[in-house]
Each structure stands twice: as C-alpha cells, then as structure tokens.
Amino acid sequence: MATIVMKQVNMFLRQRKVHRRWVALFLALACVVAYATLDRLKYDGQALNHKQMELRCTAHGLVAHEHNDDCYDEDGELRCPLPELELHEHDDSCYEEMAALVCDKLESDGHVHDASCYERVRDEEPSCGIENENHEHSDACYGWHEELICDIPEGEGAHHHGLGCYEIQMALACGLPEVTEEHVHDDDCFVEIDMTAEEVEELVAERDGAE
C-alpha cells in the first residue's frame, strides 16, 4: 500500500514540475509579446507625432538610409530629402586592372602640306602659241603651277599611341558610392510646424554647427 502511495506522490510531483516549466515558458513568451507590442505602439506614436511635424533632416553627405514611416507625410507623399542607399565600403573586389593613358602627347598624323606650303610659279615657256615679232608675251601667255616650298616632310611630328603610352592601373569599377554611415530619422530631424521660417533656419544652423 505504501508503495502505491509513493508512486502517486512521485507522479504528482513530476506533473507539478512539468506544469511549472510550462507556466514559466508561457510567462516568458507573454513578456516578449508585451514588450514588442509596447515598442511598436511607441514607434507608431512617434511616427504619428512626427507626421504632424516638419522634416528638417540635417544629415550631410552620403549616408545609408532606408525610407520608413517618418519619411512620408500624412498624405503618404515622400518628404525625405535623403536617397535610399546601402552601406558600402570599397574593397579589392571593387577595382579592376585597366590600361591608363599616361602619354602627354596628342595623337597626330604629323605635318600635312596645305596651301601655305606651295607657291604659284610661272612656267618658263609660253603656252599662248603666238610667235611673231609684233607679239610680246605677257603673264597671260604662260601657264602657272604650284611649287612646293615647304621644307617640312609630310608626316613629321606624327604620333599614334602605342603600348608604351599606357600603363596598367587599378581603377574603381564597382559603380557604387562609398557609404560608411547609417542614418535613421530621430527627433532632431523634425521641427514644430508652427515655428517661423527664421526659427527653423536658426535651428538647422545650430545643428549644423554642432556637427
């Protein structure tokens, strides 16, 4: 009889121990849910309050930013001046080898003869065909031709870039801006709507000076 009673007591104690564990687990989960709910309500309250204020974000330069509720007004229109960017820091994978022109000479075909390189010269023999003692040859009786007077050979000074005009350099090729700081709007990014324009400018100037 005593053995049966002890078995029942042990079974009761085990069930009670399991029950306590379930109660502890339930209470822990309830605390997590309550905290998350309160945090979300607090965030929603801040977002609602921010929607009733004017966004005057003073973040400068490129910052990682993802639009949230604070970035939109009460009508759902985007009012945030920041672009959406992700964090990115250049590393070796952002660069690739490229041939960079290091030659200080301009490409050229060199000297090409033009009109200034020639002179109009009269032929030595007349071409009029009139030969009598009453005719005196004039310039009109002679043919004329262009005679090269330039002493610069055509092509002199020519330069076309070759392998020696380039060197291999590492060039940025990822196409992404380097962004190393994040920004999420906080209370400092908002001002009361009923502030005057002068007060808003003073506030922004103070924040800029503090940075």
PDB file of C-alpha atoms in Angstrom:
ATOM      1  CA  MET A   1       0.000   0.000   0.000  1.00  0.00           C
ATOM      2  CA  ALA A   2       2.806   2.398   0.903  1.00  0.00           C
ATOM      3  CA  THR A   3       4.472   1.699  -2.430  1.00  0.00           C
ATOM      4  CA  ILE A   4       1.337   2.684  -4.335  1.00  0.00           C
ATOM      5  CA  VAL A   5       1.045   5.911  -2.361  1.00  0.00           C
ATOM      6  CA  MET A   6       4.687   6.793  -3.026  1.00  0.00           C
ATOM      7  CA  LYS A   7       4.208   6.196  -6.743  1.00  0.00           C
ATOM      8  CA  GLN A   8       1.209   8.515  -6.777  1.00  0.00           C
ATOM      9  CA  VAL A   9       3.157  11.165  -4.855  1.00  0.00           C
ATOM     10  CA  ASN A  10       6.107  10.951  -7.261  1.00  0.00           C
ATOM     11  CA  MET A  11       3.786  11.168 -10.278  1.00  0.00           C
ATOM     12  CA  PHE A  12       2.104  14.230  -8.803  1.00  0.00           C
ATOM     13  CA  LEU A  13       5.445  15.908  -8.166  1.00  0.00           C
ATOM     14  CA  ARG A  14       6.625  15.219 -11.738  1.00  0.00           C
ATOM     15  CA  GLN A  15       3.407  16.613 -13.195  1.00  0.00           C
ATOM     16  CA  ARG A  16       3.701  19.658 -10.977  1.00  0.00           C
ATOM     17  CA  LYS A  17       7.305  20.214 -12.116  1.00  0.00           C
ATOM     18  CA  VAL A  18       6.301  19.987 -15.793  1.00  0.00           C
ATOM     19  CA  HIS A  19       3.389  22.324 -15.148  1.00  0.00           C
ATOM     20  CA  ARG A  20       5.721  24.906 -13.571  1.00  0.00           C
ATOM     21  CA  ARG A  21       8.009  24.762 -16.615  1.00  0.00           C
ATOM     22  CA  TRP A  22       5.100  25.402 -18.955  1.00  0.00           C
ATOM     23  CA  VAL A  23       3.925  28.301 -16.796  1.00  0.00           C
ATOM     24  CA  ALA A  24       7.432  29.810 -16.825  1.00  0.00           C
ATOM     25  CA  LEU A  25       7.668  29.428 -20.603  1.00  0.00           C
ATOM     26  CA  PHE A  26       4.220  30.991 -21.053  1.00  0.00           C
ATOM     27  CA  LEU A  27       5.124  33.959 -18.846  1.00  0.00           C
ATOM     28  CA  ALA A  28       8.399  34.496 -20.742  1.00  0.00           C
ATOM     29  CA  LEU A  29       6.602  34.481 -24.090  1.00  0.00           C
ATOM     30  CA  ALA A  30       3.957  36.822 -22.716  1.00  0.00           C
ATOM     31  CA  CYS A  31       6.670  39.277 -21.633  1.00  0.00           C
ATOM     32  CA  VAL A  32       8.276  39.190 -25.085  1.00  0.00           C
ATOM     33  CA  VAL A  33       4.939  39.806 -26.808  1.00  0.00           C
ATOM     34  CA  ALA A  34       4.062  42.603 -24.396  1.00  0.00           C
ATOM     35  CA  TYR A  35       7.428  44.324 -24.900  1.00  0.00           C
ATOM     36  CA  ALA A  36       7.204  44.044 -28.680  1.00  0.00           C
ATOM     37  CA  THR A  37       3.655  45.399 -28.631  1.00  0.00           C
ATOM     38  CA  LEU A  38       4.576  48.339 -26.413  1.00  0.00           C
ATOM     39  CA  ASP A  39       7.654  49.079 -28.512  1.00  0.00           C
ATOM     40  CA  ARG A  40       5.582  49.032 -31.695  1.00  0.00           C
ATOM     41  CA  LEU A  41       2.921  51.261 -30.141  1.00  0.00           C
ATOM     42  CA  LYS A  42       5.653  53.639 -29.010  1.00  0.00           C
ATOM     43  CA  TYR A  43       7.148  53.658 -32.524  1.00  0.00           C
ATOM     44  CA  ASP A  44       3.734  54.202 -34.119  1.00  0.00           C
ATOM     45  CA  GLY A  45       3.076  57.001 -31.673  1.00  0.00           C
ATOM     46  CA  GLN A  46       6.382  58.644 -32.557  1.00  0.00           C
ATOM     47  CA  ALA A  47       5.692  58.182 -36.263  1.00  0.00           C
ATOM     48  CA  LEU A  48       2.250  59.730 -35.893  1.00  0.00           C
ATOM     49  CA  ASN A  49       3.717  62.594 -33.903  1.00  0.00           C
ATOM     50  CA  HIS A  50       6.468  63.058 -36.497  1.00  0.00           C
ATOM     51  CA  LYS A  51       3.892  63.163 -39.292  1.00  0.00           C
ATOM     52  CA  GLN A  52       2.455  66.228 -37.591  1.00  0.00           C
ATOM     53  CA  MET A  53       5.866  67.907 -37.665  1.00  0.00           C
ATOM     54  CA  GLU A  54       8.080  69.197 -40.454  1.00  0.00           C
ATOM     55  CA  LEU A  55      11.013  67.028 -41.530  1.00  0.00           C
ATOM     56  CA  ARG A  56      14.198  69.103 -41.483  1.00  0.00           C
ATOM     57  CA  CYS A  57      16.878  66.434 -41.644  1.00  0.00           C
ATOM     58  CA  THR A  58      20.418  67.812 -41.448  1.00  0.00           C
ATOM     59  CA  ALA A  59      22.271  64.624 -42.397  1.00  0.00           C
ATOM     60  CA  HIS A  60      25.148  65.509 -44.723  1.00  0.00           C
ATOM     61  CA  GLY A  61      26.959  63.575 -47.410  1.00  0.00           C
ATOM     62  CA  LEU A  62      26.192  60.019 -48.410  1.00  0.00           C
ATOM     63  CA  VAL A  63      24.588  58.002 -45.619  1.00  0.00           C
ATOM     64  CA  ALA A  64      22.952  54.603 -45.663  1.00  0.00           C
ATOM     65  CA  HIS A  65      19.233  55.189 -45.363  1.00  0.00           C
ATOM     66  CA  GLU A  66      16.016  53.249 -45.939  1.00  0.00           C
ATOM     67  CA  HIS A  67      12.722  55.124 -46.021  1.00  0.00           C
ATOM     68  CA  ASN A  68      10.310  54.387 -43.158  1.00  0.00           C
ATOM     69  CA  ASP A  69       7.046  55.945 -41.950  1.00  0.00           C
ATOM     70  CA  ASP A  70       8.868  59.100 -40.842  1.00  0.00           C
ATOM     71  CA  CYS A  71       9.869  59.744 -44.447  1.00  0.00           C
ATOM     72  CA  TYR A  72       6.268  60.197 -45.589  1.00  0.00           C
ATOM     73  CA  ASP A  73       3.709  62.857 -44.723  1.00  0.00           C
ATOM     74  CA  GLU A  74       0.121  62.289 -43.639  1.00  0.00           C
ATOM     75  CA  ASP A  75      -0.929  62.002 -47.296  1.00  0.00           C
ATOM     76  CA  GLY A  76       1.621  59.283 -47.997  1.00  0.00           C
ATOM     77  CA  GLU A  77       3.846  61.609 -50.037  1.00  0.00           C
ATOM     78  CA  LEU A  78       7.602  61.159 -49.718  1.00  0.00           C
ATOM     79  CA  ARG A  79       9.101  64.177 -47.958  1.00  0.00           C
ATOM     80  CA  CYS A  80      12.527  62.789 -47.109  1.00  0.00           C
ATOM     81  CA  PRO A  81      15.433  64.525 -48.893  1.00  0.00           C
ATOM     82  CA  LEU A  82      17.786  61.574 -48.461  1.00  0.00           C
ATOM     83  CA  PRO A  83      18.331  58.978 -51.192  1.00  0.00           C
ATOM     84  CA  GLU A  84      17.941  55.329 -50.280  1.00  0.00           C
ATOM     85  CA  LEU A  85      21.461  53.898 -50.096  1.00  0.00           C
ATOM     86  CA  GLU A  86      23.020  50.796 -48.617  1.00  0.00           C
ATOM     87  CA  LEU A  87      26.246  50.592 -46.652  1.00  0.00           C
ATOM     88  CA  HIS A  88      29.193  50.016 -48.965  1.00  0.00           C
ATOM     89  CA  GLU A  89      32.917  50.243 -48.353  1.00  0.00           C
ATOM     90  CA  HIS A  90      35.248  49.731 -51.298  1.00  0.00           C
ATOM     91  CA  ASP A  91      37.494  46.672 -51.157  1.00  0.00           C
ATOM     92  CA  ASP A  92      39.717  44.850 -53.643  1.00  0.00           C
ATOM     93  CA  SER A  93      36.695  43.416 -55.446  1.00  0.00           C
ATOM     94  CA  CYS A  94      35.618  46.951 -56.396  1.00  0.00           C
ATOM     95  CA  TYR A  95      38.714  47.508 -58.513  1.00  0.00           C
ATOM     96  CA  GLU A  96      39.954  46.007 -61.744  1.00  0.00           C
ATOM     97  CA  GLU A  97      43.021  46.403 -63.911  1.00  0.00           C
ATOM     98  CA  MET A  98      42.666  48.976 -66.662  1.00  0.00           C
ATOM     99  CA  ALA A  99      45.073  50.419 -69.216  1.00  0.00           C
ATOM    100  CA  ALA A 100      45.512  54.081 -68.330  1.00  0.00           C
ATOM    101  CA  LEU A 101      46.896  56.538 -70.871  1.00  0.00           C
ATOM    102  CA  VAL A 102      49.977  58.182 -69.384  1.00  0.00           C
ATOM    103  CA  CYS A 103      51.370  59.739 -72.569  1.00  0.00           C
ATOM    104  CA  ASP A 104      51.449  63.543 -72.613  1.00  0.00           C
ATOM    105  CA  LYS A 105      51.472  63.735 -76.410  1.00  0.00           C
ATOM    106  CA  LEU A 106      48.428  64.291 -78.579  1.00  0.00           C
ATOM    107  CA  GLU A 107      47.694  61.819 -81.323  1.00  0.00           C
ATOM    108  CA  SER A 108      48.546  63.373 -84.690  1.00  0.00           C
ATOM    109  CA  ASP A 109      49.242  62.420 -88.289  1.00  0.00           C
ATOM    110  CA  GLY A 110      52.084  64.910 -88.255  1.00  0.00           C
ATOM    111  CA  HIS A 111      52.643  67.606 -90.847  1.00  0.00           C
ATOM    112  CA  VAL A 112      50.289  67.676 -93.825  1.00  0.00           C
ATOM    113  CA  HIS A 113      51.036  70.094 -96.654  1.00  0.00           C
ATOM    114  CA  ASP A 114      48.413  72.800 -97.149  1.00  0.00           C
ATOM    115  CA  ALA A 115      48.139  75.893 -99.368  1.00  0.00           C
ATOM    116  CA  SER A 116      50.741  77.738 -97.342  1.00  0.00           C
ATOM    117  CA  CYS A 117      53.314  75.110 -98.316  1.00  0.00           C
ATOM    118  CA  TYR A 118      53.058  75.939-102.015  1.00  0.00           C
ATOM    119  CA  GLU A 119      53.917  78.918-104.177  1.00  0.00           C
ATOM    120  CA  ARG A 120      52.343  79.779-107.547  1.00  0.00           C
ATOM    121  CA  VAL A 121      55.153  79.774-110.146  1.00  0.00           C
ATOM    122  CA  ARG A 122      55.014  80.747-113.835  1.00  0.00           C
ATOM    123  CA  ASP A 123      56.104  78.201-116.410  1.00  0.00           C
ATOM    124  CA  GLU A 124      59.369  79.005-118.181  1.00  0.00           C
ATOM    125  CA  GLU A 125      57.974  78.589-121.692  1.00  0.00           C
ATOM    126  CA  PRO A 126      54.956  80.497-123.019  1.00  0.00           C
ATOM    127  CA  SER A 127      51.909  78.490-123.934  1.00  0.00           C
ATOM    128  CA  CYS A 128      49.974  81.034-125.984  1.00  0.00           C
ATOM    129  CA  GLY A 129      51.317  79.672-129.319  1.00  0.00           C
ATOM    130  CA  ILE A 130      51.774  83.134-130.795  1.00  0.00           C
ATOM    131  CA  GLU A 131      55.183  83.660-132.239  1.00  0.00           C
ATOM    132  CA  ASN A 132      55.685  86.862-134.265  1.00  0.00           C
ATOM    133  CA  GLU A 133      57.690  89.973-133.798  1.00  0.00           C
ATOM    134  CA  ASN A 134      54.583  92.115-133.196  1.00  0.00           C
ATOM    135  CA  HIS A 135      53.521  89.998-130.152  1.00  0.00           C
ATOM    136  CA  GLU A 136      55.054  90.456-126.776  1.00  0.00           C
ATOM    137  CA  HIS A 137      54.413  87.681-124.281  1.00  0.00           C
ATOM    138  CA  SER A 138      52.735  88.695-121.041  1.00  0.00           C
ATOM    139  CA  ASP A 139      51.853  86.660-117.943  1.00  0.00           C
ATOM    140  CA  ALA A 140      48.677  85.602-119.706  1.00  0.00           C
ATOM    141  CA  CYS A 141      50.778  83.767-122.260  1.00  0.00           C
ATOM    142  CA  TYR A 142      52.294  81.451-119.674  1.00  0.00           C
ATOM    143  CA  GLY A 143      50.957  78.554-117.713  1.00  0.00           C
ATOM    144  CA  TRP A 144      51.221  78.509-113.931  1.00  0.00           C
ATOM    145  CA  HIS A 145      51.824  75.685-111.467  1.00  0.00           C
ATOM    146  CA  GLU A 146      52.071  75.173-107.708  1.00  0.00           C
ATOM    147  CA  GLU A 147      55.572  74.538-106.487  1.00  0.00           C
ATOM    148  CA  LEU A 148      56.275  73.072-103.051  1.00  0.00           C
ATOM    149  CA  ILE A 149      58.327  75.481-100.985  1.00  0.00           C
ATOM    150  CA  CYS A 150      57.871  73.804 -97.582  1.00  0.00           C
ATOM    151  CA  ASP A 151      60.950  72.090 -96.193  1.00  0.00           C
ATOM    152  CA  ILE A 152      58.982  70.027 -93.627  1.00  0.00           C
ATOM    153  CA  PRO A 153      58.400  66.433 -94.737  1.00  0.00           C
ATOM    154  CA  GLU A 154      54.824  65.257 -94.641  1.00  0.00           C
ATOM    155  CA  GLY A 155      54.167  63.139 -91.562  1.00  0.00           C
ATOM    156  CA  GLU A 156      56.892  64.754 -89.482  1.00  0.00           C
ATOM    157  CA  GLY A 157      55.836  65.004 -85.831  1.00  0.00           C
ATOM    158  CA  ALA A 158      53.257  62.251 -86.176  1.00  0.00           C
ATOM    159  CA  HIS A 159      52.313  60.348 -83.039  1.00  0.00           C
ATOM    160  CA  HIS A 160      49.894  57.489 -82.516  1.00  0.00           C
ATOM    161  CA  HIS A 161      49.555  55.947 -79.078  1.00  0.00           C
ATOM    162  CA  GLY A 162      51.206  52.570 -78.700  1.00  0.00           C
ATOM    163  CA  LEU A 163      51.772  50.150 -75.844  1.00  0.00           C
ATOM    164  CA  GLY A 164      54.395  52.421 -74.355  1.00  0.00           C
ATOM    165  CA  CYS A 165      51.800  55.151 -73.926  1.00  0.00           C
ATOM    166  CA  TYR A 166      49.754  53.116 -71.434  1.00  0.00           C
ATOM    167  CA  GLU A 167      50.318  51.580 -68.049  1.00  0.00           C
ATOM    168  CA  ILE A 168      48.207  49.121 -66.080  1.00  0.00           C
ATOM    169  CA  GLN A 169      46.483  50.732 -63.099  1.00  0.00           C
ATOM    170  CA  MET A 170      43.833  49.609 -60.623  1.00  0.00           C
ATOM    171  CA  ALA A 171      40.667  51.569 -61.334  1.00  0.00           C
ATOM    172  CA  LEU A 172      37.414  51.715 -59.391  1.00  0.00           C
ATOM    173  CA  ALA A 173      34.850  49.715 -61.343  1.00  0.00           C
ATOM    174  CA  CYS A 174      32.068  48.739 -58.919  1.00  0.00           C
ATOM    175  CA  GLY A 175      29.926  51.743 -59.826  1.00  0.00           C
ATOM    176  CA  LEU A 176      28.762  52.207 -56.225  1.00  0.00           C
ATOM    177  CA  PRO A 177      29.354  55.204 -53.953  1.00  0.00           C
ATOM    178  CA  GLU A 178      31.221  54.532 -50.740  1.00  0.00           C
ATOM    179  CA  VAL A 179      28.746  54.771 -47.851  1.00  0.00           C
ATOM    180  CA  THR A 180      30.066  54.060 -44.361  1.00  0.00           C
ATOM    181  CA  GLU A 181      27.497  55.739 -42.088  1.00  0.00           C
ATOM    182  CA  GLU A 182      23.845  54.970 -41.434  1.00  0.00           C
ATOM    183  CA  HIS A 183      21.083  57.437 -40.687  1.00  0.00           C
ATOM    184  CA  VAL A 184      17.604  56.874 -39.275  1.00  0.00           C
ATOM    185  CA  HIS A 185      15.475  59.939 -38.607  1.00  0.00           C
ATOM    186  CA  ASP A 186      15.126  60.811 -34.927  1.00  0.00           C
ATOM    187  CA  ASP A 187      13.557  63.692 -33.018  1.00  0.00           C
ATOM    188  CA  ASP A 188      16.398  66.015 -34.035  1.00  0.00           C
ATOM    189  CA  CYS A 189      15.285  65.692 -37.670  1.00  0.00           C
ATOM    190  CA  PHE A 190      11.879  67.256 -37.008  1.00  0.00           C
ATOM    191  CA  VAL A 191      10.668  70.722 -36.045  1.00  0.00           C
ATOM    192  CA  GLU A 192       7.300  72.044 -34.953  1.00  0.00           C
ATOM    193  CA  ILE A 193       5.211  73.126 -37.915  1.00  0.00           C
ATOM    194  CA  ASP A 194       4.140  76.326 -36.182  1.00  0.00           C
ATOM    195  CA  MET A 195       7.741  77.569 -35.985  1.00  0.00           C
ATOM    196  CA  THR A 196       8.553  80.587 -38.114  1.00  0.00           C
ATOM    197  CA  ALA A 197      10.884  80.264 -41.088  1.00  0.00           C
ATOM    198  CA  GLU A 198      13.535  82.224 -39.188  1.00  0.00           C
ATOM    199  CA  GLU A 199      13.282  79.877 -36.204  1.00  0.00           C
ATOM    200  CA  VAL A 200      13.595  76.841 -38.454  1.00  0.00           C
ATOM    201  CA  GLU A 201      16.700  78.305 -40.133  1.00  0.00           C
ATOM    202  CA  GLU A 202      18.253  79.073 -36.740  1.00  0.00           C
ATOM    203  CA  LEU A 203      17.567  75.522 -35.543  1.00  0.00           C
ATOM    204  CA  VAL A 204      19.103  73.985 -38.652  1.00  0.00           C
ATOM    205  CA  ALA A 205      22.121  76.304 -38.341  1.00  0.00           C
ATOM    206  CA  GLU A 206      22.590  75.261 -34.704  1.00  0.00           C
ATOM    207  CA  ARG A 207      22.501  71.576 -35.658  1.00  0.00           C
ATOM    208  CA  ASP A 208      24.944  72.155 -38.493  1.00  0.00           C
ATOM    209  CA  GLY A 209      27.295  73.958 -36.115  1.00  0.00           C
ATOM    210  CA  ALA A 210      27.062  71.165 -33.575  1.00  0.00           C
ATOM    211  CA  GLU A 211      28.151  68.649 -36.203  1.00  0.00           C
TER     212      GLU A 211
END
